[in-house]
Short mmCIF file of C-alpha atoms in Angstrom, two decimals:
data_model
loop_
_atom_site.label_atom_id
_atom_site.label_comp_id
_atom_site.label_asym_id
_atom_site.label_seq_id
_atom_site.Cartn_x
_atom_site.Cartn_y
_atom_site.Cartn_z
CA UNK A 19 -0.34 -0.23 -0.27
CA UNK A 20 1.57 3.40 -1.10
CA UNK A 21 -0.20 6.03 1.58
CA UNK A 22 1.12 9.83 -0.25
CA UNK A 23 1.83 12.73 1.54
CA UNK A 24 2.64 16.77 0.45
CA UNK A 25 1.45 19.78 1.91
CA UNK A 26 2.31 23.63 1.47
CA UNK A 27 1.40 26.83 3.23
CA UNK A 28 0.14 29.17 0.06
CA UNK A 29 -0.17 32.89 0.31
CA UNK A 30 -3.99 33.56 -0.32
CA UNK A 31 -7.21 32.70 1.41
CA UNK A 32 -9.12 29.70 0.93
CA UNK A 33 -11.91 29.61 -0.73
CA UNK A 34 -9.64 30.80 -4.16
CA UNK A 35 -6.87 27.52 -3.28
CA UNK A 36 -10.09 25.28 -2.83
CA UNK A 37 -12.17 26.56 -6.11
CA UNK A 38 -7.65 26.84 -8.19
CA UNK A 39 -7.08 23.05 -6.33
CA UNK A 40 -10.68 20.82 -7.15
CA UNK A 41 -10.91 22.53 -10.71
CA UNK A 42 -9.51 19.78 -12.75
CA UNK A 43 -8.20 22.21 -15.77
CA UNK A 44 -5.35 22.87 -13.47
CA UNK A 45 -3.78 19.39 -12.85
CA UNK A 46 -1.95 20.18 -15.78
CA UNK A 47 0.29 21.83 -14.06
CA UNK A 48 1.83 18.70 -13.11
CA UNK A 49 4.65 17.46 -15.66
CA UNK A 50 2.70 14.71 -16.10
CA UNK A 51 -0.80 15.50 -16.49
CA UNK A 52 -1.13 15.90 -20.52
CA UNK A 53 -5.39 16.29 -20.27
CA UNK A 54 -7.92 17.00 -17.41
CA UNK A 55 -11.17 18.19 -16.78
CA UNK A 56 -14.80 17.99 -15.86
CA UNK A 57 -16.07 14.85 -17.55
CA UNK A 58 -18.67 15.32 -20.53
CA UNK A 59 -21.85 13.11 -17.52
CA UNK A 60 -20.48 15.38 -14.90
CA UNK A 61 -23.30 17.29 -12.65
CA UNK A 62 -20.98 20.49 -11.86
CA UNK A 63 -18.36 20.84 -9.58
CA UNK A 64 -18.92 19.34 -6.16
CA UNK A 65 -20.18 15.82 -4.75
CA UNK A 66 -20.70 13.37 -6.97
CA UNK A 67 -18.30 15.41 -9.78
CA UNK A 68 -16.15 13.57 -12.13
CA UNK A 69 -12.90 15.01 -12.87
CA UNK A 70 -10.85 13.08 -15.39
CA UNK A 71 -7.16 13.31 -17.47
CA UNK A 72 -4.59 11.70 -19.35
CA UNK A 73 -1.02 11.59 -18.18
CA UNK A 74 1.64 10.05 -19.25
CA UNK A 75 1.49 6.59 -19.38
CA UNK A 76 -1.78 7.56 -17.60
CA UNK A 77 -5.63 7.60 -17.83
CA UNK A 78 -7.45 8.41 -14.50
CA UNK A 79 -11.78 9.62 -14.06
CA UNK A 80 -11.43 9.81 -10.33
CA UNK A 81 -15.47 11.53 -8.07
CA UNK A 82 -15.68 13.88 -5.10
CA UNK A 83 -17.38 11.81 -3.22
CA UNK A 84 -17.18 14.41 -0.18
CA UNK A 85 -16.45 18.01 -0.33
CA UNK A 86 -16.72 20.86 1.26
CA UNK A 87 -16.09 24.37 0.84
CA UNK A 88 -13.34 25.76 2.33
CA UNK A 89 -12.26 23.16 4.46
CA UNK A 90 -11.41 19.67 2.63
CA UNK A 91 -12.79 17.56 -0.20
CA UNK A 92 -12.51 14.28 -1.16
CA UNK A 93 -11.54 12.71 -4.52
CA UNK A 94 -11.50 8.62 -5.08
CA UNK A 95 -10.06 7.01 -8.61
CA UNK A 96 -13.02 4.44 -10.24
CA UNK A 97 -10.97 4.32 -12.28
CA UNK A 98 -7.99 4.21 -14.50
CA UNK A 99 -5.15 2.76 -16.91
CA UNK A 100 -3.35 1.69 -15.53
CA UNK A 101 -5.35 -0.03 -12.18
CA UNK A 102 -5.67 1.53 -8.77
CA UNK A 103 -7.50 0.50 -6.12
CA UNK A 104 -7.84 3.68 -4.43
CA UNK A 105 -8.68 4.49 -0.87
CA UNK A 106 -9.55 7.59 -1.66
CA UNK A 107 -7.53 11.45 -2.11
CA UNK A 108 -8.58 14.34 0.96
CA UNK A 109 -7.44 17.95 0.09
CA UNK A 110 -7.86 19.88 3.74
CA UNK A 111 -7.19 24.10 3.18
CA UNK A 112 -7.00 25.66 6.76
CA UNK A 113 -6.15 28.91 7.17
CA UNK A 114 -2.94 30.08 7.70
CA UNK A 115 -1.56 33.70 9.15
CA UNK A 116 -2.17 35.54 5.96
CA UNK A 117 -3.05 32.25 3.37
CA UNK A 118 -4.18 29.06 3.70
CA UNK A 119 -1.67 24.94 4.62
CA UNK A 120 -3.21 22.09 2.31
CA UNK A 121 -2.31 19.15 2.82
CA UNK A 122 -2.86 16.31 0.61
CA UNK A 123 -3.04 12.40 1.38
CA UNK A 124 -3.88 10.16 -0.61
CA UNK A 125 -3.71 6.57 -0.73
CA UNK A 126 -4.07 3.59 -2.30
CA UNK A 127 -2.19 -0.16 -4.09
CA UNK A 128 -1.79 -1.32 -7.57
CA UNK A 129 -3.43 -4.91 -8.15
CA UNK A 130 -1.45 -7.14 -10.11
CA UNK A 131 -3.77 -6.39 -13.47
CA UNK A 132 -2.45 -2.96 -12.86
CA UNK A 133 1.49 -3.60 -12.18
CA UNK A 134 1.28 -4.70 -9.00
CA UNK A 135 4.52 -3.31 -6.13
CA UNK A 136 6.84 -2.95 -9.28
CA UNK A 137 4.40 0.11 -10.31
CA UNK A 138 3.21 0.94 -6.66
CA UNK A 139 7.83 1.78 -6.94
CA UNK A 140 6.79 4.10 -9.80
CA UNK A 141 3.91 5.91 -8.88
CA UNK A 142 5.14 6.51 -5.20
CA UNK A 143 7.98 8.49 -7.05
CA UNK A 144 6.23 10.32 -9.42
CA UNK A 145 3.09 10.74 -7.44
CA UNK A 146 4.41 13.14 -4.66
CA UNK A 147 6.81 14.97 -7.00
CA UNK A 148 3.12 15.58 -8.68
CA UNK A 149 1.80 16.57 -6.16
CA UNK A 150 4.45 19.03 -5.20
CA UNK A 151 4.50 20.89 -9.13
CA UNK A 152 0.19 21.24 -8.66
CA UNK A 153 0.84 22.38 -5.16
CA UNK A 154 3.22 24.82 -6.26
CA UNK A 155 1.19 26.15 -9.55
CA UNK A 156 -1.40 27.04 -7.38
CA UNK A 157 1.08 29.04 -5.17
CA UNK A 158 2.25 30.71 -8.34
CA UNK A 159 -1.73 31.46 -9.93
CA UNK A 160 -2.46 32.97 -6.64
CA UNK A 161 -0.19 34.57 -4.90
CA UNK A 162 0.70 37.92 -4.89
#
């Protein structure tokens, strides 16, 4: 099982940071993400919304399973290639001085059909780097 944890304090208000990070278009600030958007069949952003994307070596579809702006949201990968057995990813947003502390946690495994332990070793290195790049992109976009 892989447990990822990335955090960053961003010099912007929680509501702005939450909205920026919840919008799948902004996931493209990660080096490996090529496209990301709301799924065509998705309800409006919020609980039950579906985000989809393509990355180098990965396709994903994730559902917002908890949505509490501007405090937190949780997503669950509900489809992907390679396969993930995703326990969920949660982003929490806490005021920190004049900014927002973002805490991003995700836990998953790759079943044998998705590459198993070899894929876990690879994604355990690549995903935190990409999560951090998304947080850096948020800071660059919102910090004044």
